[in-house]
Amino acid sequence: MKNRKTLLAGLCGVSLLLAACGTSGSDSKAGSAPGAQGFTPPKLNALTQLGQPEGQLNVLAWPGYAENGSNDAKVNWVTPFEQQTGCKVNVKPFGTSDEAVTLMKTGQYDVVSASGDASLRLVASGDVEPVNTALVPNYNDIYPFLKNKSWNSVNNVAYGIPHGWGANVLAYRTDKVQPEPKSWSPMFDEKSQFKGKVIAYDSPIYIADAALYLMAHQPDLGIKNPYALDDKQFKAATDLLKKQRPLVEEYWSDYLKETQSLKSGDGVIGTAWQVTVNLAKSEGAPIAATVPSEGATGWSDTWMVSAKSQHKTCAYKWMDYITSPKVNAQVAEYFGEAPANSKACAEFKDKSLCDTYHANDAAYAAKIQYWTTPIPQCLDGRTDVKCKDYGDWTRAWTEIKG
Amino acid sequence: MTAVSPPSHRISAFFHRKPKLRLGLLLTAPMLWLGLAYLGALAALFITAFWSTDVFTGKVVTDWSFDNFVTLFSDSVYRTITFRTVGIALLVTVIDAVIAFPMAFAMAKLASPRAQRLLVIMVMTPLWASYLVKAYAWRTLLSGNGVLNWLLNPLGLSGPGYGVTATVITLSYLWLPYMILPIYAGLEKLPTSLVDASGDLGAKSFRTFRSVILPLTFPAIVAGSIFTFSLSLGDYIAVKIVGGTSQMLGNVVYDNIGAANNLPFAATVATVPVVIMLVYLAAVRRTGALDNL
């Protein structure tokens, strides 16, 4: 117990979570031990019962997640929700996880579709509150391997409803890369035969891909979680990426740009999303994708409720609606990812897509290390070292690109 | 102006009698604009550069420190990026000046008035198309199996691929109209009689160019260079599209705001192009070129 108190004091000393320290001090049961994530969220209570719909709902969503027909008249699942519940929906799309975190601080949005690299920050800063899953009937049909994960729960308290997920796969030109790559080595090995033809993801979070590679190839570094890197591990990962740079044809952050690179053959191998592969294939390019033996990074998104929401009944109705089999299938099919609802696959227009996205494949899902925000408290539970935070990751990313 | 105002109009008569007040009121709006919107924003930017960000909550912490500047100067990567950016901007400016001058000269001095109007429109046409469309068009042109390689391969050559060279080419293309139009305007003002006089006095065409045309149009070239140089200095989109793995100052600013949510450090980096531009304008001012703008 004493150790735990010292630890907690140490955490407060890091001064990241002043609010959290303030509340957790009095709550000895839940607050004395930081969660597996290494921090203690502010104490907020989930809704206990639904009331009358408030007539309004402000949704903060990834583009494609809350379509109301304004982008494409054929794609609209917001209007049926409005008709069913009487909750008028305002949709605000965001472009990056950081934008979502910033916008949620305004308190103007009721629900958000947060990826793992945003959700922890939202939980820790008290911008989102725990979710009472009993009030979301469709939660029962969500794949078990997506529930109570480190990015959507703290101390086994759920902070949202899983929405969909996908892996950052290894995509390659079948005509130029033979035999099928079984490892990420062609992208990282200095002597790779694809020098100048490699495509890498352009974001600080890509450092985790290098760490994942090192987990398998340099076990003596002791990396347990690619998002929890101490000084030595971090240096090894960034050094690996600096060595990778001469191999890289270009870094991508726009998936259409990568599709074009693979199609034209300027790049022949690279880290990609399933939607990129599908798109390139549909345009006739000889592209295939695989999750190599080392595993892969990926994303898993969660619908979360703002702690400041004035429309919580509508928010819960939305979370239930958007994860219902039919709507979940529509969104997943439109966006190109695996749905979270186990009954969604039956609703896909193109039934083969569920296999493409490995929707029902828990083993495949387990191979994925989902995007998580790196924080000073090591996410793998180590307390004897300090890990590199996302600010460090960003600076290092600038350095890697040179 | 004043001659047009009807004398019966009391207000204009009043202002007519008080030219200083009239001038003051006329200048208030632009001065407010310059002072608040422009200098104010710059000042705010500069102040932010001394603050920091809480890495986890993403909030700006208003503790004063020079940490950001220390990082900026001690980390060699930022020096490399600054030199690369300035190099690209200078190269783009020189290339644009070299291409634009003969074009502007032909437009201003050789073309008929009718053709002149047509040529000006043609130079301006690319400005009507979206920046992104033009940059992506270059991405397609420069691609491994793009038009450029298709043309060069029979000669045993290959295109530059994506990288700094591709960035310079794309930016030179994008900003060319901004160089042509000022030079064209400058050349139009140049009396043809001076060129004729130079010829009458026995100067060959190169001597006329060096001693008469170039000195008189130099301010116009400088005006164009301010556009091409500053636009290249701040660019981050073209290099993202055709730059391959390389980045410019704009990318560092963008990444620090977008990915890291670190506005203070982005502000610190953003002061670099501001300082470079101030130095550039000071240097240009010493040549006396700005007086002619």
XYZ file of C-alpha atoms in Angstrom:
695
model
C 0.000 0.000 0.000
C 2.814 2.360 0.846
C 4.442 1.727 -2.491
C 1.208 2.457 -4.213
C 0.844 5.765 -2.397
C 4.389 6.736 -3.325
C 3.616 5.799 -6.859
C 0.481 7.865 -6.868
C 2.338 10.825 -5.434
C 4.909 10.364 -8.145
C 2.208 10.410 -10.746
C 0.785 13.601 -9.323
C 4.275 14.987 -9.354
C 4.385 14.504 -13.074
C 1.551 17.051 -12.855
C -0.248 15.644 -15.822
C -3.460 14.799 -14.102
C -4.014 17.326 -11.371
C -7.741 16.840 -11.529
C -7.322 13.092 -11.363
C -5.068 13.290 -8.324
C -7.512 15.596 -6.627
C -10.382 13.172 -6.897
C -8.549 9.909 -6.487
C -7.084 10.832 -3.107
C -10.410 10.454 -1.365
C -11.427 7.336 -3.210
C -9.252 4.620 -1.798
C -10.910 1.705 -3.562
C -10.657 2.684 -7.212
C -8.201 5.503 -6.930
C -5.324 4.094 -4.949
C -3.979 2.010 -7.785
C -3.578 3.541 -11.197
C -5.235 1.579 -13.941
C -3.351 -0.705 -16.240
C -2.888 2.355 -18.429
C -0.779 4.006 -15.742
C -3.108 6.844 -14.871
C -6.221 7.429 -12.836
C -9.114 9.085 -14.645
C -11.252 11.739 -12.959
C -14.193 10.184 -11.128
C -17.266 10.531 -13.306
C -20.428 8.483 -13.208
C -22.128 6.796 -16.100
C -25.757 7.498 -16.880
C -28.040 5.244 -14.825
C -31.172 5.430 -16.965
C -32.412 6.943 -20.165
C -34.782 9.882 -20.140
C -36.766 11.603 -22.843
C -34.715 12.291 -26.020
C -33.557 15.920 -25.863
C -34.231 16.584 -29.538
C -30.644 17.511 -30.355
C -27.353 15.664 -30.854
C -23.950 17.032 -31.814
C -21.766 14.345 -33.344
C -17.997 14.606 -33.792
C -16.979 11.884 -36.234
C -14.308 10.605 -38.588
C -15.299 11.437 -42.177
C -17.568 8.656 -43.403
C -18.771 7.613 -39.962
C -21.893 9.785 -39.751
C -23.108 10.360 -43.298
C -26.261 12.414 -43.723
C -26.483 12.422 -47.496
C -24.642 15.706 -47.924
C -21.546 14.044 -49.422
C -23.369 11.368 -51.351
C -27.160 11.291 -51.551
C -27.079 7.477 -51.540
C -25.217 7.294 -48.248
C -27.390 8.435 -45.385
C -27.894 6.781 -42.045
C -28.358 9.974 -40.039
C -31.825 10.831 -41.352
C -33.415 7.461 -40.363
C -31.998 8.001 -36.857
C -33.519 11.470 -36.686
C -36.885 10.073 -37.748
C -36.741 7.236 -35.207
C -35.666 9.255 -32.195
C -36.532 12.861 -32.886
C -32.938 13.797 -32.134
C -31.809 16.358 -34.686
C -28.196 15.489 -35.552
C -25.441 18.005 -36.299
C -22.343 16.298 -37.683
C -18.856 17.764 -37.455
C -16.179 15.684 -39.216
C -12.589 15.842 -37.979
C -9.360 15.042 -39.783
C -6.968 13.887 -37.082
C -7.192 12.437 -33.608
C -5.581 15.593 -32.239
C -8.261 17.739 -33.814
C -10.896 15.556 -32.157
C -9.238 15.929 -28.751
C -9.094 19.714 -29.147
C -12.719 19.967 -30.278
C -14.009 17.772 -27.443
C -12.553 20.244 -24.947
C -15.091 22.824 -26.088
C -17.876 20.700 -24.596
C -20.032 21.394 -27.664
C -20.193 17.789 -28.816
C -22.186 14.974 -27.267
C -20.542 11.944 -28.867
C -17.232 11.319 -30.615
C -15.805 8.412 -32.631
C -12.380 8.261 -31.034
C -9.429 6.158 -32.172
C -7.149 4.626 -29.571
C -4.597 7.406 -29.846
C -7.276 9.923 -28.811
C -9.508 7.992 -26.432
C -7.059 7.721 -23.536
C -6.406 11.439 -23.600
C -10.140 12.134 -23.559
C -10.614 9.788 -20.605
C -7.673 11.197 -18.653
C -8.658 14.820 -19.104
C -12.243 14.083 -18.036
C -13.728 15.107 -21.365
C -15.591 11.806 -21.706
C -17.386 9.790 -19.033
C -17.926 6.071 -18.408
C -20.672 4.460 -20.459
C -23.432 2.321 -18.979
C -23.368 -0.516 -21.511
C -26.625 -1.932 -20.115
C -28.398 1.019 -21.762
C -26.976 0.069 -25.165
C -28.744 -3.179 -26.195
C -26.543 -3.705 -29.251
C -23.506 -3.859 -26.971
C -24.360 -7.555 -26.412
C -23.574 -8.325 -30.042
C -20.224 -6.542 -30.102
C -17.332 -8.991 -30.630
C -15.920 -9.895 -27.200
C -12.360 -9.278 -28.358
C -13.159 -5.570 -28.722
C -14.641 -5.067 -25.253
C -12.866 -3.655 -22.212
C -9.612 -3.026 -23.997
C -6.921 -0.651 -22.799
C -8.103 2.080 -25.192
C -11.820 1.928 -24.355
C -11.846 1.084 -20.664
C -9.987 1.879 -17.460
C -10.011 -0.573 -14.538
C -12.639 -2.601 -16.401
C -14.974 0.391 -16.594
C -16.160 0.862 -20.168
C -15.754 4.340 -21.633
C -17.497 3.728 -24.913
C -18.992 1.391 -27.483
C -16.616 -0.210 -30.025
C -17.359 0.823 -33.593
C -14.890 -0.817 -35.987
C -11.251 -1.623 -36.494
C -8.557 -2.376 -39.017
C -4.884 -3.180 -39.373
C -2.058 -1.260 -40.967
C -1.226 -4.068 -43.376
C 1.821 -4.756 -45.511
C 0.759 -4.027 -49.097
C 2.896 -5.044 -52.049
C 2.915 -5.375 -55.830
C 2.494 -9.042 -56.631
C 4.399 -8.590 -59.907
C 7.448 -6.973 -58.305
C 7.593 -8.529 -54.842
C 8.001 -12.309 -54.922
C 7.615 -14.517 -53.045
C 4.912 -13.149 -50.767
C 6.631 -11.281 -47.910
C 6.205 -12.999 -44.555
C 7.952 -10.300 -42.559
C 8.297 -6.511 -42.394
C 12.022 -6.991 -43.186
C 11.819 -5.781 -46.800
C 10.726 -2.430 -45.379
C 13.374 -2.156 -42.689
C 16.407 -4.193 -43.759
C 19.242 -1.925 -44.934
C 20.058 -4.401 -47.691
C 16.447 -4.579 -48.857
C 16.166 -5.153 -52.582
C 13.370 -2.559 -52.689
C 15.589 0.411 -51.931
C 13.819 3.610 -52.990
C 10.557 1.731 -53.532
C 9.297 1.521 -49.954
C 6.264 3.552 -48.810
C 5.943 4.412 -45.123
C 3.152 6.068 -43.127
C 3.731 9.740 -42.387
C 2.910 10.181 -38.720
C 4.810 10.073 -35.432
C 2.682 7.048 -34.533
C 4.601 5.143 -37.240
C 7.494 4.864 -34.758
C 5.385 2.100 -33.193
C 5.732 0.086 -36.414
C 9.496 0.150 -35.986
C 9.134 -0.797 -32.320
C 6.872 -3.701 -33.308
C 9.561 -4.901 -35.730
C 12.202 -4.649 -32.995
C 10.010 -6.651 -30.610
C 10.544 -9.638 -32.888
C 14.045 -8.940 -34.180
C 15.820 -7.506 -31.126
C 14.162 -9.173 -28.149
C 17.004 -8.059 -25.841
C 15.565 -4.523 -25.978
C 12.644 -5.835 -23.951
C 9.880 -3.994 -25.800
C 6.518 -5.290 -24.530
C 4.255 -2.674 -26.076
C 5.259 -0.601 -29.107
C 3.566 2.462 -27.573
C 5.549 2.231 -24.305
C 9.166 2.950 -25.141
C 11.832 4.055 -22.685
C 14.881 6.059 -23.768
C 16.885 3.082 -24.995
C 14.018 1.388 -26.815
C 12.907 4.681 -28.306
C 16.403 5.364 -29.609
C 16.551 1.900 -31.175
C 13.204 2.469 -32.907
C 14.079 5.931 -34.212
C 17.520 4.739 -35.334
C 15.843 1.958 -37.269
C 13.595 4.499 -38.995
C 16.559 6.751 -39.807
C 18.201 3.751 -41.459
C 14.929 3.089 -43.266
C 14.761 6.582 -44.734
C 17.094 5.894 -47.714
C 14.852 2.960 -48.617
C 11.729 5.101 -48.589
C 10.297 6.431 -51.808
C 7.856 8.623 -49.928
C 5.835 8.967 -46.743
C 2.058 9.000 -47.089
C -0.735 10.420 -44.943
C -3.337 10.600 -47.707
C -4.404 7.080 -48.635
C -5.279 8.165 -52.166
C -1.699 9.290 -52.686
C -0.444 5.900 -51.616
C -2.907 4.116 -53.869
C -1.514 6.108 -56.766
C 2.076 5.270 -55.817
C 1.338 1.550 -55.695
C -0.644 1.693 -58.909
C 2.074 3.489 -60.851
C 4.764 1.233 -59.389
C 6.757 4.163 -57.951
C 6.444 2.281 -54.697
C 6.187 -1.505 -54.617
C 5.893 -2.284 -50.914
C 4.513 -0.313 -48.009
C 2.364 -0.022 -44.928
C -1.265 0.534 -45.940
C -4.924 0.343 -44.994
C -7.221 -2.335 -46.385
C -9.207 0.359 -48.188
C -6.050 1.344 -50.116
C -5.531 -2.237 -51.233
C -9.159 -2.621 -52.290
C -9.080 0.641 -54.190
C -5.847 -0.194 -56.027
C -7.114 -3.687 -56.850
C -10.431 -2.357 -58.120
C -8.460 -0.126 -60.480
C -6.617 -3.132 -61.857
C -3.306 -2.909 -60.025
C -1.674 -6.203 -58.971
C -1.691 -5.499 -55.236
C -2.004 -7.851 -52.284
C -1.809 -7.327 -48.545
C -0.735 -9.381 -45.586
C -0.163 -9.143 -41.866
C 3.436 -10.368 -41.490
C 4.691 -12.694 -38.783
C 5.664 -9.807 -36.487
C 2.029 -8.644 -36.358
C 0.850 -5.160 -37.231
C -0.282 -1.859 -35.785
C -3.869 -0.783 -36.356
C -6.794 1.272 -35.166
C -9.870 0.496 -33.123
C -12.517 3.186 -32.807
C -14.939 3.778 -29.976
C -18.042 5.956 -29.639
C -17.709 7.986 -26.471
C -20.015 10.365 -24.585
C -18.909 13.833 -23.564
C -18.939 14.474 -19.822
C -20.459 17.896 -20.533
C -23.176 16.574 -22.847
C -26.655 18.122 -22.454
C -28.198 15.449 -24.704
C -27.219 12.180 -23.068
C -30.346 10.220 -23.931
C -29.912 11.110 -27.594
C -26.224 10.232 -27.248
C -27.039 6.747 -25.950
C -29.675 6.275 -28.636
C -27.047 7.230 -31.219
C -24.454 4.795 -29.855
C -27.004 2.011 -29.942
C -28.177 2.945 -33.430
C -24.747 3.351 -35.028
C -23.566 -0.025 -33.691
C -26.745 -1.849 -34.722
C -26.018 -4.636 -37.258
C -27.408 -2.883 -40.310
C -25.971 0.578 -39.706
C -22.642 -0.783 -38.473
C -22.410 -2.752 -41.726
C -23.238 0.327 -43.799
C -20.562 2.405 -42.107
C -17.919 -0.334 -42.192
C -18.613 -1.060 -45.844
C -18.511 2.633 -46.753
C -15.324 3.327 -44.813
C -13.544 0.019 -45.405
C -12.981 -1.602 -42.037
C -14.137 -4.488 -39.869
C -17.438 -3.810 -38.074
C -17.674 -4.213 -34.301
C -21.130 -5.837 -34.273
C -20.963 -9.591 -34.802
C -24.272 -9.541 -36.694
C -23.142 -6.799 -39.081
C -21.456 -9.165 -41.521
C -24.799 -10.661 -42.500
C -25.934 -7.160 -43.511
C -23.012 -6.364 -45.834
C -23.997 -5.765 -49.448
C -20.710 -7.337 -50.524
C -20.469 -10.416 -48.306
C -16.824 -11.074 -49.231
C -15.756 -7.850 -47.529
C -16.170 -9.307 -44.053
C -13.526 -11.896 -44.899
C -11.336 -9.241 -46.459
C -11.479 -7.228 -43.249
C -11.156 -10.340 -41.028
C -14.203 -9.120 -39.091
C -14.841 -12.383 -37.261
C -11.211 -13.283 -36.764
C -10.211 -12.834 -33.116
C -6.783 -14.337 -33.780
C -6.186 -11.777 -36.503
C -7.426 -8.989 -34.227
C -5.054 -10.154 -31.506
C -2.107 -9.762 -33.839
C -2.831 -6.043 -34.070
C -1.264 -3.507 -31.746
C -3.890 -0.760 -31.769
C -2.880 2.891 -31.906
C -2.544 4.297 -28.411
C -1.212 7.670 -27.302
C 2.249 7.254 -25.776
C 2.397 8.893 -22.339
C 5.219 9.335 -19.790
C 3.746 6.576 -17.605
C 4.675 3.432 -19.489
C 1.586 1.800 -20.932
C 3.025 -1.676 -20.421
C 2.893 -1.201 -16.646
C 6.568 -0.542 -15.961
C 7.038 1.979 -13.178
C 10.845 2.028 -12.859
C 11.350 4.013 -16.064
C 9.728 6.953 -17.787
C 8.465 6.431 -21.284
C 8.636 8.857 -24.175
C 5.471 10.914 -24.625
C 3.758 11.879 -27.863
C 5.551 15.246 -27.924
C 8.881 13.376 -27.981
C 7.526 11.108 -30.694
C 6.577 14.086 -32.839
C 9.962 15.772 -32.469
C 11.687 12.477 -33.269
C 9.516 12.076 -36.342
C 10.720 15.447 -37.690
C 14.280 14.311 -37.046
C 13.766 10.963 -38.789
C 12.492 12.634 -41.920
C 15.485 15.024 -41.753
C -10.871 63.774 -55.691
C -11.894 67.014 -54.070
C -12.818 68.684 -57.337
C -15.510 66.095 -57.843
C -17.226 66.678 -54.479
C -20.167 69.038 -54.801
C -19.411 72.234 -52.823
C -22.910 72.160 -51.383
C -22.119 68.973 -49.581
C -21.301 70.139 -46.091
C -19.459 67.097 -44.929
C -17.120 66.951 -47.854
C -16.597 70.655 -47.590
C -15.688 70.206 -43.972
C -13.190 67.505 -44.807
C -11.931 69.558 -47.691
C -10.937 72.293 -45.259
C -9.234 69.833 -42.921
C -6.968 67.718 -45.069
C -5.128 66.235 -42.117
C -8.282 65.000 -40.430
C -9.478 63.635 -43.740
C -6.233 61.769 -44.211
C -6.318 60.488 -40.667
C -9.818 59.070 -41.030
C -8.968 57.531 -44.380
C -5.949 55.828 -42.893
C -7.649 54.580 -39.738
C -9.133 51.443 -41.256
C -5.967 50.269 -43.018
C -3.872 51.155 -39.979
C -6.192 49.167 -37.726
C -6.019 46.299 -40.145
C -2.237 46.429 -40.292
C -1.823 47.040 -36.586
C -4.310 44.597 -35.142
C -4.865 41.889 -37.667
C -1.365 41.690 -39.047
C 1.131 42.891 -36.466
C -1.113 41.758 -33.627
C -1.233 38.237 -34.994
C 2.519 38.247 -35.482
C 3.036 39.469 -31.922
C 0.715 36.805 -30.563
C 2.631 34.226 -32.543
C 5.917 35.445 -31.123
C 4.593 35.365 -27.567
C 3.216 31.850 -27.988
C 6.680 30.712 -29.049
C 7.870 31.198 -25.454
C 5.192 28.943 -23.973
C 4.868 25.181 -23.904
C 2.218 22.460 -24.139
C 1.035 19.913 -21.646
C 1.741 16.717 -23.561
C -1.207 14.763 -22.264
C -4.103 17.178 -22.019
C -2.832 19.238 -24.948
C -3.418 22.534 -23.149
C -1.007 25.421 -23.661
C 0.989 26.128 -20.499
C 1.816 29.818 -20.187
C 5.172 29.431 -18.463
C 7.856 31.604 -20.018
C 10.972 29.851 -21.237
C 13.456 29.785 -24.082
C 13.244 25.982 -24.340
C 11.621 26.012 -27.768
C 14.312 28.289 -29.169
C 17.030 26.179 -27.569
C 15.593 23.098 -29.286
C 15.314 24.988 -32.551
C 18.963 26.061 -32.488
C 20.556 23.017 -30.884
C 18.848 20.364 -32.988
C 20.731 20.055 -36.251
C 17.665 18.767 -38.056
C 15.998 22.202 -37.939
C 19.138 23.805 -39.378
C 19.115 21.279 -42.200
C 15.441 21.927 -42.906
C 15.944 25.719 -42.797
C 18.845 25.574 -45.259
C 16.914 23.212 -47.524
C 13.876 25.507 -47.464
C 15.879 28.676 -48.170
C 17.794 26.847 -50.902
C 14.580 25.702 -52.566
C 13.081 29.211 -52.291
C 16.170 30.846 -53.827
C 16.367 28.285 -56.615
C 12.675 28.690 -57.434
C 13.111 32.476 -57.512
C 16.113 32.327 -59.844
C 14.475 29.796 -62.178
C 11.273 31.831 -62.313
C 13.182 35.073 -63.004
C 15.161 33.445 -65.819
C 12.043 31.973 -67.429
C 9.787 34.954 -66.768
C 11.999 37.728 -68.133
C 12.046 36.698 -71.801
C 8.362 35.827 -71.626
C 7.475 39.194 -70.114
C 9.728 40.968 -72.606
C 8.048 39.288 -75.550
C 4.663 40.156 -74.095
C 5.457 43.797 -73.378
C 7.664 44.767 -76.301
C 7.196 42.369 -79.191
C 3.519 41.419 -79.157
C 0.785 43.505 -80.725
C -1.628 45.167 -78.256
C -4.252 42.548 -79.099
C -1.848 39.668 -78.576
C -0.637 41.333 -75.385
C -4.051 41.130 -73.804
C -4.389 37.513 -74.876
C -0.959 36.618 -73.481
C -1.703 38.214 -70.110
C -4.869 36.155 -69.896
C -2.943 33.021 -70.818
C -0.342 33.670 -68.131
C -3.091 34.164 -65.595
C -5.133 31.123 -66.623
C -3.222 28.653 -64.424
C -4.062 30.855 -61.414
C -7.709 30.007 -61.928
C -7.078 26.283 -61.430
C -6.747 24.865 -57.955
C -3.267 24.698 -56.483
C -3.861 21.053 -55.555
C -4.890 20.021 -59.047
C -1.720 21.554 -60.453
C 0.517 19.953 -57.845
C -1.073 16.530 -58.353
C -0.732 16.968 -62.111
C 3.004 17.345 -61.574
C 2.950 14.276 -59.359
C 1.546 12.315 -62.293
C 4.021 13.861 -64.734
C 7.009 13.043 -62.543
C 5.871 9.519 -61.685
C 8.072 6.551 -62.587
C 5.864 5.721 -65.559
C 4.705 9.280 -66.128
C 4.974 11.473 -69.201
C 8.375 12.885 -68.310
C 10.011 9.471 -68.111
C 8.208 8.376 -71.243
C 9.796 11.308 -73.069
C 13.242 10.929 -71.507
C 13.651 7.141 -71.617
C 14.330 6.903 -75.375
C 17.208 9.330 -74.784
C 18.615 7.078 -72.086
C 17.652 9.535 -69.355
C 15.184 9.345 -66.493
C 13.144 11.919 -64.610
C 14.093 13.237 -61.192
C 11.521 11.134 -59.327
C 10.026 12.579 -56.152
C 12.321 14.723 -54.032
C 13.842 18.192 -53.761
C 14.281 18.525 -57.539
C 10.635 17.658 -58.104
C 9.646 20.198 -55.440
C 11.689 22.945 -57.126
C 10.139 22.149 -60.511
C 6.599 22.130 -59.116
C 6.995 25.330 -57.107
C 8.649 27.098 -60.055
C 5.664 26.177 -62.168
C 3.155 27.213 -59.503
C 4.645 30.655 -58.834
C 5.732 31.579 -62.375
C 2.748 33.903 -63.029
C 3.613 35.862 -59.881
C 7.016 36.601 -61.445
C 5.846 37.259 -65.013
C 3.144 39.794 -64.164
C 5.308 42.267 -62.156
C 8.113 42.093 -64.738
C 5.582 42.578 -67.514
C 4.201 45.636 -65.724
C 7.730 46.980 -65.259
C 8.673 46.433 -68.890
C 5.473 48.076 -70.072
C 6.448 51.236 -68.215
C 9.896 51.181 -69.836
C 9.791 53.698 -72.715
C 10.692 52.033 -75.996
C 12.442 55.260 -76.941
C 15.162 54.503 -74.377
C 15.867 51.166 -76.024
C 15.905 52.830 -79.420
C 18.208 55.564 -78.134
C 20.592 52.954 -76.788
C 20.679 51.314 -80.203
C 21.162 54.656 -81.954
C 24.155 55.336 -79.735
C 25.762 52.119 -80.967
C 24.941 49.658 -78.215
C 24.488 46.043 -79.251
C 21.422 44.264 -77.935
C 23.189 42.647 -74.965
C 24.705 45.998 -73.945
C 21.264 47.591 -74.165
C 19.842 44.826 -72.020
C 22.606 45.109 -69.414
C 22.833 48.899 -69.201
C 19.307 50.072 -69.948
C 16.626 47.401 -69.636
C 17.886 45.408 -66.649
C 18.578 48.386 -64.317
C 15.198 49.904 -65.096
C 13.238 46.679 -64.615
C 15.249 45.428 -61.655
C 12.661 46.721 -59.138
C 10.013 44.715 -60.978
C 12.121 41.568 -60.775
C 12.596 42.186 -57.077
C 8.854 42.626 -56.656
C 8.324 39.269 -58.340
C 11.054 37.659 -56.279
C 9.339 38.710 -53.069
C 6.299 36.724 -54.174
C 8.144 33.622 -55.355
C 10.588 33.623 -52.445
C 8.046 34.103 -49.667
C 5.487 31.738 -51.191
C 8.138 28.995 -51.540
C 9.416 29.662 -48.036
C 5.994 29.015 -46.528
C 4.909 26.147 -48.745
C 4.211 22.718 -47.288
C 1.706 21.196 -49.701
C 3.759 20.827 -52.884
C 6.591 19.199 -50.992
C 4.096 16.801 -49.415
C 2.829 15.820 -52.845
C 6.031 15.565 -54.887
C 8.769 15.925 -52.243
C 9.210 12.209 -51.581
C 10.788 11.943 -48.165
C 11.972 15.551 -47.819
C 10.258 18.232 -45.787
C 10.344 22.011 -45.529
C 9.802 24.485 -42.670
C 6.080 24.570 -43.397
C 5.818 20.819 -42.798
C 7.436 21.153 -39.388
C 4.954 23.869 -38.455
C 2.055 21.837 -39.816
C 3.098 18.606 -38.086
C 3.546 20.359 -34.761
C 0.068 21.826 -34.917
C -1.703 18.886 -36.544
C -0.085 15.821 -35.071
C 1.532 16.997 -31.874
C -0.959 19.722 -30.949
C 2.144 21.721 -29.964
C 1.209 25.256 -30.975
C 4.082 26.915 -29.058
C 6.799 24.986 -30.861
C 5.028 25.495 -34.181
C 5.100 29.233 -33.422
C 8.806 29.022 -32.661
C 9.483 27.359 -35.999
C 7.195 29.833 -37.753
C 9.347 32.748 -36.588
C 12.177 31.404 -38.776
C 10.580 32.288 -42.140
C 9.422 35.605 -40.674
C 13.001 36.481 -39.721
C 14.335 35.278 -43.082
C 11.750 37.435 -44.881
C 12.689 40.475 -42.775
C 16.351 39.944 -43.664
C 15.408 39.493 -47.308
C 13.292 42.658 -47.359
C 16.070 44.598 -45.619
C 18.568 43.389 -48.204
C 16.194 44.286 -51.017
C 15.579 47.703 -49.459
C 19.306 48.441 -49.505
C 19.273 48.064 -53.264
C 16.661 50.800 -53.360
C 14.341 48.552 -55.274
C 11.414 48.945 -52.881
C 11.238 52.710 -53.548
C 10.144 51.952 -57.063
C 7.370 49.544 -56.164
